Amino acid sequence: MTPDLRRHFNHLAPLPPEARAAELDSLALPPDLRLELEQLLAADSLTDGLIERPIRDAANSLATTTAPLQLGVWRTTGLLGQGGMGVVYKAERTDGTVEQTAAIKLLYRGLETQDLLARFQRERTILARLSHPNIARFLDAGATPEGLPWFAMEFVDGTALDRYCDAKNLSPEARVRLLIQVCAAVQHAHGHLVIHRDIKPDNILVTADGTPVLLDFGIAQILGETRPGAPVTRAMTPDYASPEQLRGDPATTSTDVYLLGAVLNRILGTLPLGDLTNIVRRAMHVDPARRYTTPTELAADLTAWLNGLPVAATPDSFFYRTHRFIARHRWPVAIAALAFLATAASALIAVNQARLAEKHFRDVRALANVFLFDFEAAIHNLEGATKARELVITTAKQYLDNLSAQDSRDPALQRELAEAWVKLARLQGGQTFASTVRRTDAIDSFYKSLRLRQALGDDRTSNPELRRTYILLTGNLITALVLAQRSAEAMPISNAAVESAEAFARDLPANRDAVRALYLAHHSRAVLCMELGNAACSIAAADRSLAVIRAWGEKHPGDRRIELDTASAELYVAQAGSAYGNYQAARDAARSMVARMERIAKLGPPTPESRRSAILAWQALGIALGAESPSLPAQPDEAADALRKALAINTSIRDKDRNNNLAQEDQMLINSLLGGVLCSSRPAEAIAVLEPLRTEILAWLEKNPDNFNVQKTLADVRNDLGRALRLTHRPELALKEHLESLALSDAILAGTPTDGISRKARVISLIRAAESESDLSRAPAALAHLDQSQQALAAMTKATPADASLSELTTEANKRREEIQKKLR
Amino acid sequence: MPDAAPGAITAELSALGQGSPDALARLAPLVYDHLHRLAAGQMRGERAAHTLQPTALVHEAFLRLQSGLPPDVRSRAQFYALAARIMRGILVDHARARATEKRGGGAALPLTKPGSLPAPNAPLDLEAFLDIHLALQTLDARDPHLARLVEMRFFAGMTAEDIALALDLSVHAIRHDLRLGQAWLKKELSKAPVK
């Protein structure tokens, strides 16, 4: 290369590609040189793999082209295959005793060979006793001079099980029959105290006459004991290892049952399954105790399926047992799940990179789906499982991202993905009852699902189930957006959902899904409008959702789901009533909800949802009773009693799971409400509640600085504390609290100017600050704060005239102004 | 002969280190044979990780060969350059042998003895590999320094730092030259085949 070329290339190559052209122009080079430079720069951005890959391939090919080897009495005659752990040679016996052909597995990696061989000497007697038509006999073992171990077994001329099934295009029945024979072989070995540990399609060869023969019996056992829990097994079979193997726990006969299930799952692929799915699930259960006890039991269920008889594995027992198991053993299951999902995800990545067969991809998807969904279902209603969920989330997301990148046009896969994203979002904490606070992630996942479903036309479909699922999804997304302080973004989604649901319910007025969709659409709208401070919208939506679900409930008395939905609708009617000054409606709805929750409690054991609804019912009643208007006095003592009931239930939930952020948030919120209802009538009691609460919240916010709900709670706490301090004649301290509260609301509003609650909190801070300033004879400051409050109130009243509480606050502000002016005169 | 090789290599390396012009020619077949045996044995052991580790291989060879040699930087550099060239030679011979084999010939297989095992159906893009070899030859004619760097990078698996140390040049300069050499090679490789 000429020095010029070299110099210019070194100068241009580090520049960003888009900057190179301009720089080239400015150099004004001879055309030849310029052309060559352009070509070189273009080539520079190509992957180095262009050079590296063919060289690596050539070197790898060289490494496996080797001369015949003499291994003990065996001489290799050809290569049968190679894998991550070793190569398999075909070999002939050379000691002249008998003519015998063997398959010899030579491991690449040296192990503690002396130990290994000693162990083999002990094992070979046992292995020699294995005599079964579906097991390849173990013949011999040894080590090369370099210390690489080898194992000789009977040579089987056959095809790997999965390839055989596909090549022959076998029916599901024929595939199941093959697996039943393999079960028999494994059972035989178990009877001789030999565990296989490495059952996979590659280790099951089917001969020309259709006999499946299981290879490698004893090898994993010998290797596996070299170092208990060593990653030997993992290196051997990343796609098929059982959860306990991945954990490094000792393999048991149950491990082989799991592996048989994995092989079954693999050879069935995406054939229509029915009961076979349940059989696979049971065989592959994460909890070894919940699997089939023996291969024979698995074979018996498969035979029952062949004969059209009921199978023992049913989804109900699976779910029930999963749930109970997890309740007892949260951590091991979580780790097993993680390991499993990690395997599935990494297998998937490997598949992408190697562009392996699509079939394998489908298998991995099926495996991971079974697991992700069932695991989620099992922990969904379980308190105390926050950490377990956390562990699953990361891996599940990676897995879904990989699947999404596949760019499939198959609607079934797209819906499957949409469903999976919602489940992930739930795990991430958008809508769960014991959730960690990962709302942004949850929202992203909900959006991914929504886009998939919109693309599939589920918002316009005439299929009730799909339409309801779509509406439910919008509700989940809206709620998550509200919780994440992104309410304005949710309004168009809500508009579309209500429109879709109303049209749908008109077409199918007696359809359960349609009715529930309508209820959900209005319910989430009520939540949203309340957050936006839109009184009329929120009251109307809450009333409509309650009317829809109550009418449905009257037609279906005693339905627990409808009762819970009705309770939720009542909650929002009560909330809207309390928030916008219709306290009588709020008290009626809250009392009805409390009574309803007591009825629901008699319908069955409590669930996290029913417990949480009970908390909310008492809380709503407490708020409604604590509020007062000129025509309806507050009942602070009754309100405090209701809130203490809510507190008692929440304390029991929080104490079960100290990592449950939501329960901690609730605890702070209810305490703040308690302080709020007490601050006027019993200020000393209120201070006893509010002062430690303020400290607790401040500490909590240090750790969770982005939690707006808790910031809003703190703004209220400071206002209520200020009021109690003023009433106990400490106006200076009171003023400080109100000004702090004001600053907090201002900060929140700087980010989200539409936040109705903070706007109101701000007005309250201004009025209360003015009161304290008046006490302290600082009239100008007081009047300035009142001016600000009245300006804000005027704007708010203009925006939401239906909010009756605004006129109360306006009246109060006017009254304070008159008092101050009177004092001044 | 296998046992004689390291001693002979050591002697020739010393000659090379003292500037003997034809030492390289005499050295090549010795090292070739030695490295080949090393490659067949060692790489089998390395395959568990699915990566070729020629650096380790060459280090190993060097450690064995240099016993008795003063830790002389210059001969060390030459050794690495030599090893890279030899590795390349081994692989080119191998790829050509495989190509012959594929076309149904296979009379002369320089790297494997008669009656050797049939190769497994490992994916091997012989054309792509031989294209690299030809492109490198062209580069060698035009700019031997760049060709040598690319060879050390890809056939001896050396990093820019390794190469800088071996050749006693700055890492910065090596990085620039490697980038240029690679770009040139990639430019050649991405041309439409003229065959």
Short mmCIF file of N, CA and C in Angstrom, two decimals, chain A residues 485-621:
data_model
loop_
_atom_site.label_atom_id
_atom_site.label_comp_id
_atom_site.label_asym_id
_atom_site.label_seq_id
_atom_site.Cartn_x
_atom_site.Cartn_y
_atom_site.Cartn_z
N GLN A 485 -48.26 7.21 36.30
CA GLN A 485 -48.36 8.67 36.15
C GLN A 485 -48.34 9.07 34.68
N ARG A 486 -48.86 8.19 33.83
CA ARG A 486 -48.91 8.51 32.40
C ARG A 486 -50.36 8.48 31.93
N SER A 487 -51.26 9.06 32.75
CA SER A 487 -52.69 8.93 32.50
C SER A 487 -53.13 9.53 31.17
N ALA A 488 -52.56 10.68 30.82
CA ALA A 488 -53.03 11.37 29.61
C ALA A 488 -52.89 10.46 28.39
N GLU A 489 -51.81 9.69 28.37
CA GLU A 489 -51.54 8.76 27.28
C GLU A 489 -52.64 7.71 27.14
N ALA A 490 -53.36 7.47 28.24
CA ALA A 490 -54.31 6.36 28.27
C ALA A 490 -55.69 6.74 27.72
N MET A 491 -55.97 8.03 27.63
CA MET A 491 -57.32 8.46 27.25
C MET A 491 -57.76 7.93 25.88
N PRO A 492 -56.92 8.05 24.84
CA PRO A 492 -57.35 7.50 23.54
C PRO A 492 -57.60 5.99 23.60
N ILE A 493 -56.78 5.30 24.38
CA ILE A 493 -56.98 3.85 24.50
C ILE A 493 -58.33 3.57 25.14
N SER A 494 -58.66 4.36 26.16
CA SER A 494 -59.93 4.18 26.84
C SER A 494 -61.10 4.50 25.91
N ASN A 495 -61.00 5.59 25.16
CA ASN A 495 -62.07 5.95 24.23
C ASN A 495 -62.34 4.81 23.25
N ALA A 496 -61.26 4.27 22.67
CA ALA A 496 -61.43 3.19 21.70
C ALA A 496 -62.04 1.96 22.36
N ALA A 497 -61.60 1.67 23.59
CA ALA A 497 -62.09 0.48 24.29
C ALA A 497 -63.57 0.61 24.60
N VAL A 498 -64.01 1.79 25.07
CA VAL A 498 -65.42 1.98 25.41
C VAL A 498 -66.28 1.85 24.15
N GLU A 499 -65.80 2.46 23.07
CA GLU A 499 -66.56 2.38 21.82
C GLU A 499 -66.71 0.93 21.37
N SER A 500 -65.57 0.21 21.40
CA SER A 500 -65.58 -1.20 20.98
C SER A 500 -66.52 -2.02 21.87
N ALA A 501 -66.47 -1.75 23.18
CA ALA A 501 -67.27 -2.54 24.12
C ALA A 501 -68.76 -2.23 24.01
N GLU A 502 -69.11 -0.96 23.85
CA GLU A 502 -70.53 -0.61 23.75
C GLU A 502 -71.16 -1.26 22.52
N ALA A 503 -70.44 -1.18 21.38
CA ALA A 503 -70.96 -1.78 20.15
C ALA A 503 -71.12 -3.28 20.32
N PHE A 504 -70.16 -3.86 20.96
CA PHE A 504 -70.13 -5.30 21.17
C PHE A 504 -71.31 -5.74 22.05
N ALA A 505 -71.56 -4.99 23.14
CA ALA A 505 -72.64 -5.35 24.06
C ALA A 505 -74.01 -5.13 23.43
N ARG A 506 -74.10 -4.18 22.52
CA ARG A 506 -75.38 -3.99 21.81
C ARG A 506 -75.67 -5.20 20.95
N ASP A 507 -74.62 -5.75 20.31
CA ASP A 507 -74.84 -6.91 19.44
C ASP A 507 -75.15 -8.16 20.24
N LEU A 508 -74.49 -8.32 21.37
CA LEU A 508 -74.63 -9.57 22.15
C LEU A 508 -75.00 -9.25 23.59
N PRO A 509 -76.23 -8.75 23.84
CA PRO A 509 -76.57 -8.28 25.19
C PRO A 509 -76.59 -9.40 26.24
N ALA A 510 -76.75 -10.64 25.82
CA ALA A 510 -76.85 -11.72 26.80
C ALA A 510 -75.56 -12.52 26.92
N ASN A 511 -74.50 -12.03 26.26
CA ASN A 511 -73.25 -12.79 26.27
C ASN A 511 -72.37 -12.35 27.44
N ARG A 512 -71.94 -13.31 28.22
CA ARG A 512 -71.17 -13.03 29.42
C ARG A 512 -69.90 -12.25 29.11
N ASP A 513 -69.21 -12.67 28.05
CA ASP A 513 -67.96 -11.99 27.69
C ASP A 513 -68.22 -10.55 27.28
N ALA A 514 -69.31 -10.35 26.53
CA ALA A 514 -69.62 -8.99 26.07
C ALA A 514 -69.95 -8.09 27.26
N VAL A 515 -70.73 -8.62 28.20
CA VAL A 515 -71.11 -7.83 29.38
C VAL A 515 -69.87 -7.50 30.21
N ARG A 516 -69.03 -8.48 30.38
CA ARG A 516 -67.84 -8.24 31.18
C ARG A 516 -66.91 -7.23 30.49
N ALA A 517 -66.85 -7.31 29.17
CA ALA A 517 -66.03 -6.35 28.41
C ALA A 517 -66.55 -4.93 28.64
N LEU A 518 -67.87 -4.78 28.61
CA LEU A 518 -68.46 -3.45 28.80
C LEU A 518 -68.16 -2.93 30.20
N TYR A 519 -68.35 -3.82 31.16
CA TYR A 519 -68.05 -3.44 32.55
C TYR A 519 -66.59 -3.00 32.70
N LEU A 520 -65.69 -3.80 32.11
CA LEU A 520 -64.25 -3.50 32.25
C LEU A 520 -63.88 -2.18 31.58
N ALA A 521 -64.46 -1.94 30.42
CA ALA A 521 -64.12 -0.72 29.68
C ALA A 521 -64.49 0.51 30.50
N HIS A 522 -65.69 0.49 31.12
CA HIS A 522 -66.10 1.64 31.91
C HIS A 522 -65.35 1.72 33.24
N HIS A 523 -65.07 0.56 33.77
CA HIS A 523 -64.34 0.53 35.03
C HIS A 523 -62.97 1.18 34.88
N SER A 524 -62.24 0.77 33.84
CA SER A 524 -60.90 1.34 33.68
C SER A 524 -61.00 2.82 33.33
N ARG A 525 -62.09 3.20 32.65
CA ARG A 525 -62.29 4.61 32.34
C ARG A 525 -62.50 5.43 33.63
N ALA A 526 -63.25 4.85 34.57
CA ALA A 526 -63.48 5.54 35.84
C ALA A 526 -62.16 5.76 36.57
N VAL A 527 -61.33 4.72 36.58
CA VAL A 527 -60.01 4.83 37.21
C VAL A 527 -59.22 5.96 36.57
N LEU A 528 -59.23 5.93 35.26
CA LEU A 528 -58.43 6.91 34.50
C LEU A 528 -58.93 8.34 34.73
N CYS A 529 -60.24 8.53 34.61
CA CYS A 529 -60.78 9.89 34.73
C CYS A 529 -60.57 10.44 36.14
N MET A 530 -60.65 9.56 37.12
CA MET A 530 -60.42 10.03 38.48
C MET A 530 -58.98 10.52 38.62
N GLU A 531 -58.08 9.78 38.01
CA GLU A 531 -56.68 10.18 38.10
C GLU A 531 -56.45 11.50 37.39
N LEU A 532 -57.18 11.71 36.30
CA LEU A 532 -57.04 12.96 35.57
C LEU A 532 -57.81 14.09 36.24
N GLY A 533 -58.54 13.77 37.32
CA GLY A 533 -59.31 14.80 38.01
C GLY A 533 -60.56 15.20 37.25
N ASN A 534 -61.00 14.34 36.34
CA ASN A 534 -62.18 14.65 35.55
C ASN A 534 -63.41 14.08 36.26
N ALA A 535 -64.08 14.93 37.04
CA ALA A 535 -65.14 14.45 37.92
C ALA A 535 -66.30 13.86 37.15
N ALA A 536 -66.79 14.60 36.15
CA ALA A 536 -67.99 14.14 35.44
C ALA A 536 -67.74 12.80 34.77
N CYS A 537 -66.62 12.70 34.08
CA CYS A 537 -66.27 11.46 33.38
C CYS A 537 -66.14 10.31 34.38
N SER A 538 -65.47 10.58 35.47
CA SER A 538 -65.21 9.51 36.41
C SER A 538 -66.48 9.03 37.10
N ILE A 539 -67.34 9.98 37.49
CA ILE A 539 -68.60 9.56 38.12
C ILE A 539 -69.47 8.79 37.14
N ALA A 540 -69.56 9.30 35.92
CA ALA A 540 -70.40 8.64 34.92
C ALA A 540 -69.89 7.23 34.62
N ALA A 541 -68.57 7.10 34.44
CA ALA A 541 -68.01 5.79 34.10
C ALA A 541 -68.18 4.81 35.26
N ALA A 542 -67.94 5.28 36.49
CA ALA A 542 -68.10 4.40 37.65
C ALA A 542 -69.55 3.96 37.78
N ASP A 543 -70.47 4.91 37.63
CA ASP A 543 -71.89 4.55 37.72
C ASP A 543 -72.28 3.55 36.64
N ARG A 544 -71.80 3.78 35.42
CA ARG A 544 -72.17 2.89 34.31
C ARG A 544 -71.60 1.49 34.56
N SER A 545 -70.37 1.40 34.98
CA SER A 545 -69.79 0.07 35.19
C SER A 545 -70.54 -0.65 36.31
N LEU A 546 -70.94 0.10 37.35
CA LEU A 546 -71.68 -0.55 38.45
C LEU A 546 -73.06 -1.00 37.97
N ALA A 547 -73.72 -0.16 37.17
CA ALA A 547 -75.05 -0.53 36.68
C ALA A 547 -74.97 -1.79 35.83
N VAL A 548 -73.96 -1.86 34.95
CA VAL A 548 -73.81 -3.02 34.06
C VAL A 548 -73.61 -4.30 34.86
N ILE A 549 -72.70 -4.23 35.83
CA ILE A 549 -72.35 -5.47 36.54
C ILE A 549 -73.42 -5.86 37.56
N ARG A 550 -74.08 -4.85 38.15
CA ARG A 550 -75.16 -5.17 39.08
C ARG A 550 -76.31 -5.88 38.37
N ALA A 551 -76.66 -5.37 37.18
CA ALA A 551 -77.76 -5.98 36.42
C ALA A 551 -77.42 -7.43 36.08
N TRP A 552 -76.17 -7.63 35.72
CA TRP A 552 -75.73 -9.00 35.38
C TRP A 552 -75.74 -9.89 36.62
N GLY A 553 -75.30 -9.33 37.73
CA GLY A 553 -75.26 -10.08 38.98
C GLY A 553 -76.65 -10.50 39.45
N GLU A 554 -77.64 -9.63 39.20
CA GLU A 554 -79.00 -10.00 39.60
C GLU A 554 -79.48 -11.22 38.85
N LYS A 555 -78.98 -11.38 37.61
CA LYS A 555 -79.37 -12.56 36.82
C LYS A 555 -78.55 -13.80 37.23
N HIS A 556 -77.42 -13.58 37.91
CA HIS A 556 -76.55 -14.72 38.27
C HIS A 556 -76.16 -14.63 39.73
N PRO A 557 -77.12 -14.80 40.63
CA PRO A 557 -76.80 -14.63 42.05
C PRO A 557 -75.79 -15.68 42.54
N GLY A 558 -74.96 -15.24 43.48
CA GLY A 558 -74.03 -16.19 44.11
C GLY A 558 -72.76 -16.45 43.32
N ASP A 559 -72.56 -15.75 42.20
CA ASP A 559 -71.34 -15.94 41.41
C ASP A 559 -70.23 -15.09 42.00
N ARG A 560 -69.22 -15.75 42.51
CA ARG A 560 -68.16 -15.06 43.23
C ARG A 560 -67.43 -14.04 42.36
N ARG A 561 -67.18 -14.42 41.09
CA ARG A 561 -66.46 -13.52 40.19
C ARG A 561 -67.25 -12.22 39.99
N ILE A 562 -68.57 -12.40 39.74
CA ILE A 562 -69.42 -11.21 39.51
C ILE A 562 -69.48 -10.37 40.78
N GLU A 563 -69.55 -11.05 41.92
CA GLU A 563 -69.59 -10.32 43.20
C GLU A 563 -68.31 -9.48 43.37
N LEU A 564 -67.18 -10.08 43.07
CA LEU A 564 -65.91 -9.33 43.21
C LEU A 564 -65.87 -8.16 42.23
N ASP A 565 -66.35 -8.39 41.01
CA ASP A 565 -66.39 -7.30 40.04
C ASP A 565 -67.31 -6.19 40.50
N THR A 566 -68.47 -6.58 41.07
CA THR A 566 -69.41 -5.57 41.56
C THR A 566 -68.78 -4.77 42.69
N ALA A 567 -68.09 -5.48 43.56
CA ALA A 567 -67.40 -4.80 44.67
C ALA A 567 -66.42 -3.77 44.12
N SER A 568 -65.70 -4.15 43.07
CA SER A 568 -64.72 -3.24 42.49
C SER A 568 -65.41 -2.01 41.90
N ALA A 569 -66.56 -2.24 41.26
CA ALA A 569 -67.31 -1.10 40.70
C ALA A 569 -67.80 -0.19 41.82
N GLU A 570 -68.28 -0.79 42.90
CA GLU A 570 -68.74 0.01 44.04
C GLU A 570 -67.59 0.84 44.62
N LEU A 571 -66.43 0.22 44.64
CA LEU A 571 -65.27 0.94 45.16
C LEU A 571 -65.07 2.25 44.39
N TYR A 572 -65.18 2.16 43.06
CA TYR A 572 -64.91 3.37 42.29
C TYR A 572 -66.04 4.38 42.38
N VAL A 573 -67.28 3.90 42.56
CA VAL A 573 -68.37 4.85 42.81
C VAL A 573 -68.10 5.58 44.13
N ALA A 574 -67.65 4.80 45.14
CA ALA A 574 -67.36 5.41 46.44
C ALA A 574 -66.19 6.39 46.33
N GLN A 575 -65.15 5.99 45.61
CA GLN A 575 -63.98 6.85 45.46
C GLN A 575 -64.36 8.14 44.74
N ALA A 576 -65.12 7.98 43.64
CA ALA A 576 -65.52 9.16 42.88
C ALA A 576 -66.38 10.07 43.75
N GLY A 577 -67.29 9.47 44.53
CA GLY A 577 -68.14 10.25 45.41
C GLY A 577 -67.32 11.03 46.42
N SER A 578 -66.35 10.36 47.04
CA SER A 578 -65.52 11.03 48.05
C SER A 578 -64.64 12.09 47.41
N ALA A 579 -64.13 11.78 46.24
CA ALA A 579 -63.20 12.71 45.61
C ALA A 579 -63.90 13.96 45.10
N TYR A 580 -65.16 13.79 44.66
CA TYR A 580 -65.80 14.93 44.01
C TYR A 580 -67.01 15.45 44.79
N GLY A 581 -67.05 15.13 46.09
CA GLY A 581 -67.99 15.82 46.96
C GLY A 581 -69.37 15.19 47.09
N ASN A 582 -69.60 14.04 46.46
CA ASN A 582 -70.90 13.37 46.66
C ASN A 582 -70.74 12.33 47.77
N TYR A 583 -70.65 12.84 49.01
CA TYR A 583 -70.27 11.95 50.11
C TYR A 583 -71.35 10.95 50.45
N GLN A 584 -72.61 11.33 50.25
CA GLN A 584 -73.68 10.38 50.56
C GLN A 584 -73.58 9.16 49.64
N ALA A 585 -73.42 9.41 48.33
CA ALA A 585 -73.27 8.31 47.38
C ALA A 585 -72.05 7.47 47.74
N ALA A 586 -70.98 8.15 48.16
CA ALA A 586 -69.74 7.44 48.52
C ALA A 586 -70.00 6.52 49.71
N ARG A 587 -70.68 7.04 50.75
CA ARG A 587 -70.93 6.21 51.93
C ARG A 587 -71.82 5.02 51.59
N ASP A 588 -72.84 5.26 50.75
CA ASP A 588 -73.74 4.16 50.38
C ASP A 588 -72.98 3.06 49.64
N ALA A 589 -72.18 3.48 48.66
CA ALA A 589 -71.45 2.49 47.87
C ALA A 589 -70.45 1.74 48.74
N ALA A 590 -69.75 2.47 49.61
CA ALA A 590 -68.74 1.83 50.46
C ALA A 590 -69.39 0.84 51.43
N ARG A 591 -70.53 1.23 52.03
CA ARG A 591 -71.22 0.30 52.94
C ARG A 591 -71.66 -0.95 52.19
N SER A 592 -72.17 -0.74 50.97
CA SER A 592 -72.61 -1.87 50.17
C SER A 592 -71.41 -2.79 49.86
N MET A 593 -70.30 -2.18 49.60
CA MET A 593 -69.10 -2.96 49.28
C MET A 593 -68.62 -3.76 50.49
N VAL A 594 -68.62 -3.10 51.67
CA VAL A 594 -68.21 -3.80 52.88
C VAL A 594 -69.11 -5.02 53.12
N ALA A 595 -70.40 -4.80 52.96
CA ALA A 595 -71.35 -5.90 53.16
C ALA A 595 -71.12 -7.00 52.13
N ARG A 596 -70.83 -6.58 50.90
CA ARG A 596 -70.59 -7.55 49.83
C ARG A 596 -69.35 -8.39 50.13
N MET A 597 -68.30 -7.74 50.59
CA MET A 597 -67.09 -8.48 50.90
C MET A 597 -67.32 -9.47 52.03
N GLU A 598 -68.19 -9.10 52.95
CA GLU A 598 -68.50 -10.05 54.03
C GLU A 598 -69.27 -11.25 53.48
N ARG A 599 -70.14 -10.99 52.50
CA ARG A 599 -70.87 -12.10 51.86
C ARG A 599 -69.89 -12.97 51.07
N ILE A 600 -68.98 -12.31 50.35
CA ILE A 600 -68.02 -13.08 49.54
C ILE A 600 -67.15 -13.97 50.43
N ALA A 601 -66.79 -13.44 51.60
CA ALA A 601 -65.96 -14.23 52.51
C ALA A 601 -66.63 -15.54 52.86
N LYS A 602 -67.97 -15.56 52.83
CA LYS A 602 -68.68 -16.80 53.16
C LYS A 602 -68.73 -17.75 51.98
N LEU A 603 -68.41 -17.27 50.78
CA LEU A 603 -68.49 -18.12 49.59
C LEU A 603 -67.28 -19.03 49.42
N GLY A 604 -66.19 -18.74 50.13
CA GLY A 604 -65.01 -19.58 49.97
C GLY A 604 -63.84 -19.00 50.72
N PRO A 605 -62.72 -19.71 50.73
CA PRO A 605 -61.55 -19.20 51.46
C PRO A 605 -61.04 -17.90 50.83
N PRO A 606 -60.40 -17.05 51.61
CA PRO A 606 -59.96 -15.77 51.07
C PRO A 606 -58.83 -15.96 50.06
N THR A 607 -58.80 -15.12 49.06
CA THR A 607 -57.69 -15.09 48.10
C THR A 607 -57.03 -13.73 48.26
N PRO A 608 -55.86 -13.53 47.72
CA PRO A 608 -55.24 -12.20 47.79
C PRO A 608 -56.17 -11.12 47.25
N GLU A 609 -56.89 -11.45 46.17
CA GLU A 609 -57.77 -10.45 45.60
C GLU A 609 -58.90 -10.12 46.57
N SER A 610 -59.49 -11.14 47.20
CA SER A 610 -60.61 -10.86 48.10
C SER A 610 -60.12 -10.12 49.34
N ARG A 611 -58.93 -10.46 49.81
CA ARG A 611 -58.38 -9.74 50.96
C ARG A 611 -58.14 -8.28 50.63
N ARG A 612 -57.56 -8.10 49.44
CA ARG A 612 -57.28 -6.73 49.05
C ARG A 612 -58.57 -5.94 48.85
N SER A 613 -59.59 -6.58 48.28
CA SER A 613 -60.88 -5.91 48.12
C SER A 613 -61.47 -5.55 49.47
N ALA A 614 -61.31 -6.42 50.45
CA ALA A 614 -61.84 -6.13 51.79
C ALA A 614 -61.12 -4.91 52.37
N ILE A 615 -59.80 -4.87 52.18
CA ILE A 615 -59.04 -3.69 52.65
C ILE A 615 -59.59 -2.43 52.00
N LEU A 616 -59.77 -2.52 50.68
CA LEU A 616 -60.22 -1.34 49.94
C LEU A 616 -61.62 -0.92 50.37
N ALA A 617 -62.47 -1.91 50.68
CA ALA A 617 -63.85 -1.60 51.11
C ALA A 617 -63.82 -0.79 52.40
N TRP A 618 -63.08 -1.27 53.38
CA TRP A 618 -63.00 -0.55 54.66
C TRP A 618 -62.35 0.82 54.46
N GLN A 619 -61.36 0.83 53.60
CA GLN A 619 -60.68 2.09 53.33
C GLN A 619 -61.64 3.10 52.69
N ALA A 620 -62.41 2.63 51.71
CA ALA A 620 -63.36 3.54 51.04
C ALA A 620 -64.39 4.06 52.03
N LEU A 621 -64.84 3.16 52.92
CA LEU A 621 -65.83 3.59 53.92
C LEU A 621 -65.22 4.62 54.85
#
